[in-house]
Coordinates of C-alpha atoms and ligand atoms in Angstrom, one line a residue:
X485 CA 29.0 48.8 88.3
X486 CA 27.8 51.6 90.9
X487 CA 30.8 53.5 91.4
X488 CA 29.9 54.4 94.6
X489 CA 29.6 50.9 95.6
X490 CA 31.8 49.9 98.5
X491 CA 32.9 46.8 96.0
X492 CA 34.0 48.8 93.6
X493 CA 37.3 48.8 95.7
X494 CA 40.1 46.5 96.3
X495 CA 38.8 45.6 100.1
X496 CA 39.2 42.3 101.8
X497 CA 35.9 40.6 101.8
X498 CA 35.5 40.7 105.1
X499 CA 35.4 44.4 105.3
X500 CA 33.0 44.0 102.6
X501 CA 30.4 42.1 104.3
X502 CA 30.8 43.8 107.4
X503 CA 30.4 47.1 106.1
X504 CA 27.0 45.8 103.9
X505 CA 25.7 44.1 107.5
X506 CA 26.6 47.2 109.2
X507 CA 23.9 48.6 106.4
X508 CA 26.3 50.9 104.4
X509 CA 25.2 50.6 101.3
X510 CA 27.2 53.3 99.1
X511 CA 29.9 55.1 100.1
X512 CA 29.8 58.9 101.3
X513 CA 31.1 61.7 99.1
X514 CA 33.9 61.7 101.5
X515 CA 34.4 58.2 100.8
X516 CA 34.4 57.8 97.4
X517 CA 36.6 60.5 96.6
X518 CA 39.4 59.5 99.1
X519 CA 39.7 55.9 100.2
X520 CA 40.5 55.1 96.2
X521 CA 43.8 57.1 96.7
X522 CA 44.2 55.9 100.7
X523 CA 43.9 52.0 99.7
X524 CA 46.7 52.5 97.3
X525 CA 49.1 54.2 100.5
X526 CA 48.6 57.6 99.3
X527 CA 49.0 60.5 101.5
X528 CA 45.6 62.3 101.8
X529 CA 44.0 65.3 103.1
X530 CA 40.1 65.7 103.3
X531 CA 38.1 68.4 103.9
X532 CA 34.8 66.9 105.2
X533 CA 33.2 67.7 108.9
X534 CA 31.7 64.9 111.7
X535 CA 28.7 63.7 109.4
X536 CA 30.7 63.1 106.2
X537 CA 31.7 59.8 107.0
X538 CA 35.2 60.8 107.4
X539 CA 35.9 58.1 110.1
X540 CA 34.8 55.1 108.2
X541 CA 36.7 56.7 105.0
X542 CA 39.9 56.6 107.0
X543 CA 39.1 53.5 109.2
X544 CA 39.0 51.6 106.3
X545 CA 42.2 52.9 105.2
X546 CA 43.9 51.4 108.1
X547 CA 42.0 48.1 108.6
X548 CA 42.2 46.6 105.2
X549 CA 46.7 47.4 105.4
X550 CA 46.5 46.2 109.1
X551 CA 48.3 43.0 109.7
X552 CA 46.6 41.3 113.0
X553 CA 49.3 38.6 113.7
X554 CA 51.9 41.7 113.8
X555 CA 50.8 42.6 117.8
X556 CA 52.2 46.1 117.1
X557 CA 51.0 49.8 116.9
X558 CA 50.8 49.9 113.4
X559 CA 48.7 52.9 113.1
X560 CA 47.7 56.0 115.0
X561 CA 44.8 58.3 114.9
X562 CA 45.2 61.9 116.9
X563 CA 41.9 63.1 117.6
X564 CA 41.4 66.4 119.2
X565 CA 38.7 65.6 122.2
X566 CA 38.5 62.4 124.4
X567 CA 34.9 62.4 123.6
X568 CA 35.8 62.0 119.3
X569 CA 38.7 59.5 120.5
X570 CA 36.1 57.6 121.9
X571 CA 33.6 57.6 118.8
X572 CA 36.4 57.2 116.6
X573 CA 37.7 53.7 118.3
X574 CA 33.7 53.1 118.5
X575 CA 33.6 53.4 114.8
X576 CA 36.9 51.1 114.0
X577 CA 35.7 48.5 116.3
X578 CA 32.6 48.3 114.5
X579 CA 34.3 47.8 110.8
X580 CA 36.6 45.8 112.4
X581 CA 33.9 43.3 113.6
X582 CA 34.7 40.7 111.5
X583 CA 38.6 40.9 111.9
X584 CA 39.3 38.3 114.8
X585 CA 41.9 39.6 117.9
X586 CA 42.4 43.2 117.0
X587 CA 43.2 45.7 119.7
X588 CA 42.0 49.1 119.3
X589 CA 43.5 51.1 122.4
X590 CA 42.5 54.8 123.7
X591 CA 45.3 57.1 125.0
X592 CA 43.7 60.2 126.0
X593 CA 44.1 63.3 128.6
X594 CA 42.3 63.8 131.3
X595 CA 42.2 59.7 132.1
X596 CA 43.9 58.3 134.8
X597 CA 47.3 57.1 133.4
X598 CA 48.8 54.1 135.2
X599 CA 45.8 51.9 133.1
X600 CA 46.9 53.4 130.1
X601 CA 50.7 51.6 131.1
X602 CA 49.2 48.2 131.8
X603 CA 46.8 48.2 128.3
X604 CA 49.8 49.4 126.2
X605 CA 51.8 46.4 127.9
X606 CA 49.3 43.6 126.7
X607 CA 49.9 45.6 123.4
X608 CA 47.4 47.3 120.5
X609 CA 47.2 47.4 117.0
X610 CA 45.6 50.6 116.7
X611 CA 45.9 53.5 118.9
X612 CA 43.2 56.6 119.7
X613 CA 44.2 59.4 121.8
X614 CA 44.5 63.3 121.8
X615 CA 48.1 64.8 121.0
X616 CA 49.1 65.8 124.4
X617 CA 49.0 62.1 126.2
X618 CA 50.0 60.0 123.1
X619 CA 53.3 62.7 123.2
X620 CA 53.2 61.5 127.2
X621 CA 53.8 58.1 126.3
X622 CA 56.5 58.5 123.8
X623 CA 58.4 60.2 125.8
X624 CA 58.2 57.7 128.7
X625 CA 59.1 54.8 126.4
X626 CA 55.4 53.4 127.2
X627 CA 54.5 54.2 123.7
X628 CA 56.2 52.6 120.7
X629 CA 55.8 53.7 117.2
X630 CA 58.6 51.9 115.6
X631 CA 56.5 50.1 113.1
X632 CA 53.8 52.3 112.5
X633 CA 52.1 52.2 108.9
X634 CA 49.7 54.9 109.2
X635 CA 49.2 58.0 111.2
X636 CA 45.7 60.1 111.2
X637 CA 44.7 63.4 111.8
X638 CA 41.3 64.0 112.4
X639 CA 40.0 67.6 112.8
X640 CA 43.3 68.6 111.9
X641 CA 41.6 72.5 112.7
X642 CA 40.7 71.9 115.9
X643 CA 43.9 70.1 117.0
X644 CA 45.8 73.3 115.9
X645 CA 43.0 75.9 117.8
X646 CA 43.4 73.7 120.7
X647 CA 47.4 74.8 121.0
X648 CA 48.0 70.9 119.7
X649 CA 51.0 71.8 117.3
X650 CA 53.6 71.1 119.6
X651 CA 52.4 68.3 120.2
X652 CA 51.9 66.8 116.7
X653 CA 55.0 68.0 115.2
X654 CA 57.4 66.2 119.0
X655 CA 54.8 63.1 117.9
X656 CA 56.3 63.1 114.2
X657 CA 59.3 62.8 115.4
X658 CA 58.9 59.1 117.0
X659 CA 57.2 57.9 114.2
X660 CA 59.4 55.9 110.9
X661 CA 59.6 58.1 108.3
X662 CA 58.0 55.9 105.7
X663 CA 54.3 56.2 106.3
X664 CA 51.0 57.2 105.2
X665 CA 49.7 60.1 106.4
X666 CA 46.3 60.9 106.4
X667 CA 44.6 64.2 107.4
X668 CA 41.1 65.2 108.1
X669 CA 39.9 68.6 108.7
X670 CA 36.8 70.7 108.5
X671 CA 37.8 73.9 107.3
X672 CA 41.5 74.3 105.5
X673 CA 43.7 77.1 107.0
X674 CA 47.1 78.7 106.3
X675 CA 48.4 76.4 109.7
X676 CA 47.3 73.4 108.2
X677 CA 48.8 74.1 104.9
X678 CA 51.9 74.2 106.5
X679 CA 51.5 71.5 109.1
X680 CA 50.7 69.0 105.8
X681 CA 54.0 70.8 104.4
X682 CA 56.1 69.2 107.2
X683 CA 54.5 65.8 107.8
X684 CA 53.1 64.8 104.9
X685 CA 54.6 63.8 101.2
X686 CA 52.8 64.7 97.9
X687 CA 49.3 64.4 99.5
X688 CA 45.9 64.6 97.1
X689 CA 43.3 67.0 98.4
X690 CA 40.0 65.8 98.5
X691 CA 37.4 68.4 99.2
X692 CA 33.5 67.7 99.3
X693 CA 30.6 69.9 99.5
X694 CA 29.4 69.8 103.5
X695 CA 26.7 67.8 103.6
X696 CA 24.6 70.8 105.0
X697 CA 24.1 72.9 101.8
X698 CA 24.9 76.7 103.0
X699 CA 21.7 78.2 101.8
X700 CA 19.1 75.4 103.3
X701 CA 19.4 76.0 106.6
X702 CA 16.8 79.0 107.7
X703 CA 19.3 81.6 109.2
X704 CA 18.2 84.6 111.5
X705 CA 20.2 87.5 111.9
X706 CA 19.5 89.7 114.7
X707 CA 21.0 93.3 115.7
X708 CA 22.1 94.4 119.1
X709 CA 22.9 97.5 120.8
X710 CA 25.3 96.4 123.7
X711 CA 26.1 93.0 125.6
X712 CA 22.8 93.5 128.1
X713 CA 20.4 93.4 124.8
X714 CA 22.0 90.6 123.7
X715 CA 21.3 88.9 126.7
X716 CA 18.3 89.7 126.3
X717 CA 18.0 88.5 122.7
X718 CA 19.2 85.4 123.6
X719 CA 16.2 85.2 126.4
X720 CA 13.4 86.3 123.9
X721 CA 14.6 83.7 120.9
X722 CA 14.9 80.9 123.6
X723 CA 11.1 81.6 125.0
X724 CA 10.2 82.0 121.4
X725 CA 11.0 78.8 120.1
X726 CA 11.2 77.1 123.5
X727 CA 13.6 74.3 121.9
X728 CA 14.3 71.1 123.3
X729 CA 17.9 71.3 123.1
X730 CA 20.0 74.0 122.4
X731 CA 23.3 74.9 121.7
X732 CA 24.5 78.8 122.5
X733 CA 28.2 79.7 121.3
X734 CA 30.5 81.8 122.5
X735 CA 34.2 83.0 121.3
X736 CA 35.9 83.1 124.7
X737 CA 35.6 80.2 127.6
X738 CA 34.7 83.5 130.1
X739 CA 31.8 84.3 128.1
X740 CA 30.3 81.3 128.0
X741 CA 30.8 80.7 131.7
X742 CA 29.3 84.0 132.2
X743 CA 26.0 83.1 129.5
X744 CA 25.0 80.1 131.2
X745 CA 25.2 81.4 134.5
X746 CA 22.9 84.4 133.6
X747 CA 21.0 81.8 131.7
X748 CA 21.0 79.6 135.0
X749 CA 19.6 83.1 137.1
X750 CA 17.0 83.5 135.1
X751 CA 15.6 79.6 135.6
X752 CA 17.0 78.1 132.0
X753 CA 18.4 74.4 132.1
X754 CA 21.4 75.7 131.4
X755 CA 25.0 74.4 131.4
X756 CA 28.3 75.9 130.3
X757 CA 31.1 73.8 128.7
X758 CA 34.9 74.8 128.0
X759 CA 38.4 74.0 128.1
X760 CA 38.5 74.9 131.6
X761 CA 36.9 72.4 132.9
X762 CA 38.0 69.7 135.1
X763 CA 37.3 66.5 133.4
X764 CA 34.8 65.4 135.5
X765 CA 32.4 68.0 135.5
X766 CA 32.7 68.0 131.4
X767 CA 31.9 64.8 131.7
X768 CA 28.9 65.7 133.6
X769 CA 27.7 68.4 131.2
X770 CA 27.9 66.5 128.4
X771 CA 25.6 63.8 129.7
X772 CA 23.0 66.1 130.8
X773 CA 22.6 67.8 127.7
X774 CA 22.4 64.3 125.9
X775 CA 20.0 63.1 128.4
X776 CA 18.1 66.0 127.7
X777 CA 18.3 67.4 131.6
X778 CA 20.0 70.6 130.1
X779 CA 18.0 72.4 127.9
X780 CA 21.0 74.8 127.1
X781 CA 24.9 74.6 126.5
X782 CA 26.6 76.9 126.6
X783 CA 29.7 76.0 124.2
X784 CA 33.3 77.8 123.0
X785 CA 33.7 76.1 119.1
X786 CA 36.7 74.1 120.2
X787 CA 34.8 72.4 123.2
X788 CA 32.0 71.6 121.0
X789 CA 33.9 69.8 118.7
X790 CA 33.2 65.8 119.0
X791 CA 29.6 66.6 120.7
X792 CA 27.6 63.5 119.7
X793 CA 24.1 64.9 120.2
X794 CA 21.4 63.9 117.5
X795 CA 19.2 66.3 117.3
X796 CA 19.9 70.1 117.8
X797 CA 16.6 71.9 118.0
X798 CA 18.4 75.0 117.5
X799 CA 22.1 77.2 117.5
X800 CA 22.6 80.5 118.5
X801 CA 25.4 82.2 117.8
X802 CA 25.9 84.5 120.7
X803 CA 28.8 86.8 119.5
X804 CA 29.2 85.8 115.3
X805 CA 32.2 83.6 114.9
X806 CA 36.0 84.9 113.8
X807 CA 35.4 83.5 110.1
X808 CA 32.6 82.9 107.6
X809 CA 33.7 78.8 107.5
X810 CA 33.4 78.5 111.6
X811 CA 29.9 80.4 111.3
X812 CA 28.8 77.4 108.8
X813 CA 30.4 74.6 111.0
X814 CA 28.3 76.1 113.8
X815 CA 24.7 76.4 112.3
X816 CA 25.7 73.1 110.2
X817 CA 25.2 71.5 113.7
X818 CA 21.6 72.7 114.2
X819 CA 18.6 70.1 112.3
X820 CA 20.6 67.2 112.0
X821 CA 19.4 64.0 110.6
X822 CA 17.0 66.0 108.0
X823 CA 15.2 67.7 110.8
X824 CA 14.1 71.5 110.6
X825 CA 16.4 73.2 112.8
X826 CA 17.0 77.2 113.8
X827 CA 20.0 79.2 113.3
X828 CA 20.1 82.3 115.3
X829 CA 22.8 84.7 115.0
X830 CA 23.6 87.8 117.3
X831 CA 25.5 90.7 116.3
X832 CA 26.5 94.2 117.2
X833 CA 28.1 97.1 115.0
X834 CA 31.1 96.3 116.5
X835 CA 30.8 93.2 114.7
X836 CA 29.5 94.8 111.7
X837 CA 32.5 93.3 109.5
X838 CA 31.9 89.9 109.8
X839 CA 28.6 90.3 108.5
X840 CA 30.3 91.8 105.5
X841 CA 32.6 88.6 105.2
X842 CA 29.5 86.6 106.0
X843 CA 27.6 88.4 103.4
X844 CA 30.3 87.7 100.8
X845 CA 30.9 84.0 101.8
X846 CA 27.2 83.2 101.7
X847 CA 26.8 85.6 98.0
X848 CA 23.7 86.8 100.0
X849 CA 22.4 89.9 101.8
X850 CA 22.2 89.6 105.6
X851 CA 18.7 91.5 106.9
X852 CA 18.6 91.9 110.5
X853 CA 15.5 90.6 111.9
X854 CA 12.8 92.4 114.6
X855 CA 13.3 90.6 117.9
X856 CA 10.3 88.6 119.4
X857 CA 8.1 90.5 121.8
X858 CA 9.4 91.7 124.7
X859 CA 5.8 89.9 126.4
X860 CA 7.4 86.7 126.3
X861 CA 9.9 87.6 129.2
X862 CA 7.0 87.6 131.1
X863 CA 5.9 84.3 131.0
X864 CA 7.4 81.0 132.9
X865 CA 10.5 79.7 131.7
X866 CA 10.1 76.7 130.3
X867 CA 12.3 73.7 131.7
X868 CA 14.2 70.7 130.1
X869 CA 12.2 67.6 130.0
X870 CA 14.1 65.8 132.3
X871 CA 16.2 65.4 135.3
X872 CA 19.6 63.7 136.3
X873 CA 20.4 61.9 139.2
X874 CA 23.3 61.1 140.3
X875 CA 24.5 57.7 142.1
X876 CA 27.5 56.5 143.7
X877 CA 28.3 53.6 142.2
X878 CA 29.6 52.8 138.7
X879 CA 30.9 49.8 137.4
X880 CA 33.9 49.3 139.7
X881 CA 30.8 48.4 141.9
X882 CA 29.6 46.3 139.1
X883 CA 26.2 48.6 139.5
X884 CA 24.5 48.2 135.5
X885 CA 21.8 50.2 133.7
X886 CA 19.4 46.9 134.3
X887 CA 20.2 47.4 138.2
X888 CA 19.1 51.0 138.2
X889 CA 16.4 50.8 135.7
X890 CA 14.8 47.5 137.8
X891 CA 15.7 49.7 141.3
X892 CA 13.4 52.4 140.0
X893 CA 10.8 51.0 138.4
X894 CA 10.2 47.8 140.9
X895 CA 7.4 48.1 143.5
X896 CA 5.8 51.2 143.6
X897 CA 8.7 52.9 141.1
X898 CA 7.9 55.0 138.6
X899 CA 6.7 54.0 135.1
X900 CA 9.5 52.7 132.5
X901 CA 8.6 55.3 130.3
X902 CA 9.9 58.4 132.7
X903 CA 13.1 56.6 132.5
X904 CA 15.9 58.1 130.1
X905 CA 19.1 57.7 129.1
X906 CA 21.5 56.0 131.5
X907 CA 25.2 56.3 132.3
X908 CA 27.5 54.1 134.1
X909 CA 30.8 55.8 134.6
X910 CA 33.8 54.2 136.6
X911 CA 32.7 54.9 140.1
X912 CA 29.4 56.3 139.8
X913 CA 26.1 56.0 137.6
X914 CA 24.0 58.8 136.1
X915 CA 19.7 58.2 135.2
X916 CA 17.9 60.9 133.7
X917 CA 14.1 60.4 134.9
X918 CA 11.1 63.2 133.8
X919 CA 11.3 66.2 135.2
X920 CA 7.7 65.4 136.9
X921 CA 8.7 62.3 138.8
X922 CA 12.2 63.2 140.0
X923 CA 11.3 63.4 143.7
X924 CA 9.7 59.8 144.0
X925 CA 12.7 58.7 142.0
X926 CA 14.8 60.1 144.2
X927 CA 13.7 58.7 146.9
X928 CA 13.2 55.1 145.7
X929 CA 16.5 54.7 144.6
X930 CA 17.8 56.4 147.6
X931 CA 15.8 54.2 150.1
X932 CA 16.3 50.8 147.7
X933 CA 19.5 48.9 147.3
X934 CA 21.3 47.9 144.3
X935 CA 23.4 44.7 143.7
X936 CA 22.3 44.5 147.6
X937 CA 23.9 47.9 148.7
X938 CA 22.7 50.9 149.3
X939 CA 24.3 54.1 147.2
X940 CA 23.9 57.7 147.9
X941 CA 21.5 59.2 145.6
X942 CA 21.6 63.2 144.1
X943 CA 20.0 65.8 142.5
X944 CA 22.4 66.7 139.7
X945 CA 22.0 70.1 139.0
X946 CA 23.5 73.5 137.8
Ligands
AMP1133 P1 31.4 60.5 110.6 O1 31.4 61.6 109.6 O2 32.6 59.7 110.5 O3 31.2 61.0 112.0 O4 30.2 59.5 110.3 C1 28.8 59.8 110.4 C2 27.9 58.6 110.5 O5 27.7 58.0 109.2 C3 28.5 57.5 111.4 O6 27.4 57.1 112.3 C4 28.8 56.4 110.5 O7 28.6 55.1 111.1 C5 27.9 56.6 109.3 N1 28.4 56.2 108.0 C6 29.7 56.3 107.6 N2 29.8 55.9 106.3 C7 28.6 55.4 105.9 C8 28.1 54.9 104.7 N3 28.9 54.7 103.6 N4 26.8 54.5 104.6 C9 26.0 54.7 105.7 N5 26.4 55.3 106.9 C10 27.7 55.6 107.0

């Protein structure tokens, strides 16, 4: 038998033919090394990054003990963004297809919470949510963990960078002491050594190669002399390569505030995305640079954690990250589903050791590169492909994509084709259209009704 058939485990059949419908065939590194010990209730942490596989390893983990005619929270996964809340309770629903009535419930910061009240009263089995809101609701008594099987760490790393320890060690408290514990982190620090010391018993390490080997992705190295050059670094390898999307990163939430404002001056697509940000506007930047509006962003590594996006043309690592495993993480992000895909890093003397560390973790020499011609910050800058606009109606005014999609393509519209990606949020709606038809789109959708109304229509830019 294939050991890295999914059969090969102890799994109810249902998960079985779901998973082989769903068109996994074998299971991931990840997979295969942990869910033998998880199915048997042992505790288990994983080194493996977004891409491993690592949800569906731990999903299944919690599905195949879950008991649906039990309506209780019987296992928690702490995630450290709402976005990877959201993909993770994406991803259990989907294996959990073939599992009738079961209740997978988010819990995370940053949404309103009275709704969060009224789901938990019509109860969950499972429950998704960042550290900070799910310790909310245990503290209120809105949130009860009393027969929990199964708590979840996922990104352990980040959760800890993010100032989540608190948080996760007030959670432990609520939860019954006999449990399976199951963490999930990308890189393995000192702080989560000691974190698994205190909430988890005898755990098995599991530890797989990334799925990015370290020497196949095409790094550049590039010297600077001060903070202007490497502005203008950054300027010369972006009108070099010109690349569709692009993600620039930062250490500190200032700088990259700053970068994709200068960025913005100079007439990049550009959008900057950190903690600081309201909700709303994240929100916002994330769906331009997935609708491919932004040609830029702008990112800290602990905001870019649980970005979705396909296909990164290209990373740049404005400042060199703090250690050798964050640099890999990083470039690991550019080139994605087999794609060719650059990795730019930036670096002054100042900076000089962690090219020595870098040099060491990699067991390779790092040779600074000539920048491109200074000729090239001449020319145009090239813009993203497309354009956002913004409505003012979302699906509390039951407005949907086939609304906005008919609305701007009906009589005298624009063609299908210009039409991207579109986004119905709670009380508005977001349509990326090309870049070269924004105007009449605009204005149709501005002048047209939808669902017989008439919404105010925007420009969504930087
Ligand atoms: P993750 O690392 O959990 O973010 O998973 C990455 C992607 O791989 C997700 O889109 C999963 O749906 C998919 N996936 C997970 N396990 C398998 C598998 N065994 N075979 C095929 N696809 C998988």
């Amino acid at each position: 038998m294939n050991p890295a058939a999914f059969s090969s485990l102890t799994l109810k059949p249902d998960l079985l033919h779901n998973l082989l419908s769903l068109g996994y065939e074998e299971m991931t590194p990840i997979q295969a090394q942990s869910l033998p010990h998880i199915l048997v209730g042992k505790d288990v942490i994983a080194q493996g990054k977004t891409g491993s596989g690592k949800t569906a390893a731990f999903s299944l983990g919690l599905l195949e003990k879950l008991n649906v005619k039990q309506f209780q929270v019987q296992s928690l996964v702490l995630c450290p963004t709402r976005e990877l809340a959201d993909q993770v309770a994406k991803e259990i629903r989907r294996l959990a297809r073939t599992i009738h009535n079961i209740k997978v419930l988010t819990l995370c910061g940053g949404m309103p919470f009275g709704p969060q009240i009224g789901s938990l009263e019509h109860g969950a089995h499972i429950v998704v949510g960042t550290p900070g809101r799910v310790e909310e609701h245990l503290r209120k008594g809105t949130l009860k963990l009393n027969n929990l099987t199964t708590l979840v760490l996922d990104e352990a790393d980040r959760m800890l960078d993010m100032g989540f320890q608190p948080s996760l060690d007030a959670i432990a408290e609520y939860l019954p002491s006999k449990r399976q514990t199951l963490l999930f982190s990308a890189t393995y620090p000192a702080e989560i050594q000691s974190v698994a010391k205190r909430i988890m018993r005898e755990p098995i390490m599991v530890q797989v190669e990334s799925t990015h080997d370290k020497s196949t992705i095409q790094q550049h190295f590039f010297k600077v002399t001060d903070d202007k050059q490497r502005m203008t670094a950054l300027r010369l390898l972006l009108m070099k390569y010109q690349p569709e999307s692009t993600l620039v990163f930062c250490n500190t939430k200032r700088e990259a505030q700053e970068v994709a404002g200068e960025l913005v001056n100079y007439g990049f697509s550009a959008v900057a995305l950190h903690g600081d940000l309201e909700q709303r506007d994240r929100d916002q930047t994330l769906i331009r640079f997935a609708n491919r509006s932004a040609s830029v962003l702008v990112a800290t590594d602990v905001a870019a954690r649980g970005l979705d996006i396909e296909a990164l043309d290209a990373v740049i690592n404005y400042q060199l990250a703090r250690d050798s495993e964050i640099h890999i993480h990083r470039i690991g992000r550019t080139g994605r589903a087999g794609g060719k895909g650059i990795a730019c890093s930036l670096y002054s003397d100042r900076e000089h050791y962690k090219v020595v560390m870098l040099e060491d973790y990699l067991d390779r020499m790092i040779v600074s590169e000539a920048l491109p011609s200074m000729n090239l910050l001449d020319k145009p800058v090239f813009h993203s492909a497309m354009e956002t606009l913004q409505i003012d109606g979302g699906k509390k005014q039951k407005v949907r994509p086939g609304d906005i999609l008919g609305a701007l393509t009906g009589e005298n519209g624009i063609p299908g084709t210009a039409v991207g990606k579109i986004n119905i949020a709670d009380n508005c709606a977001y349509v990326a259209v090309s870049r070269d038809v924004y105007k009449p789109a605009l204005q149709k959708l501005g002048q047209g009704k939808l669902k017989g109304r008439s919404f105010r229509v925007r420009l969504l830019r930087s």
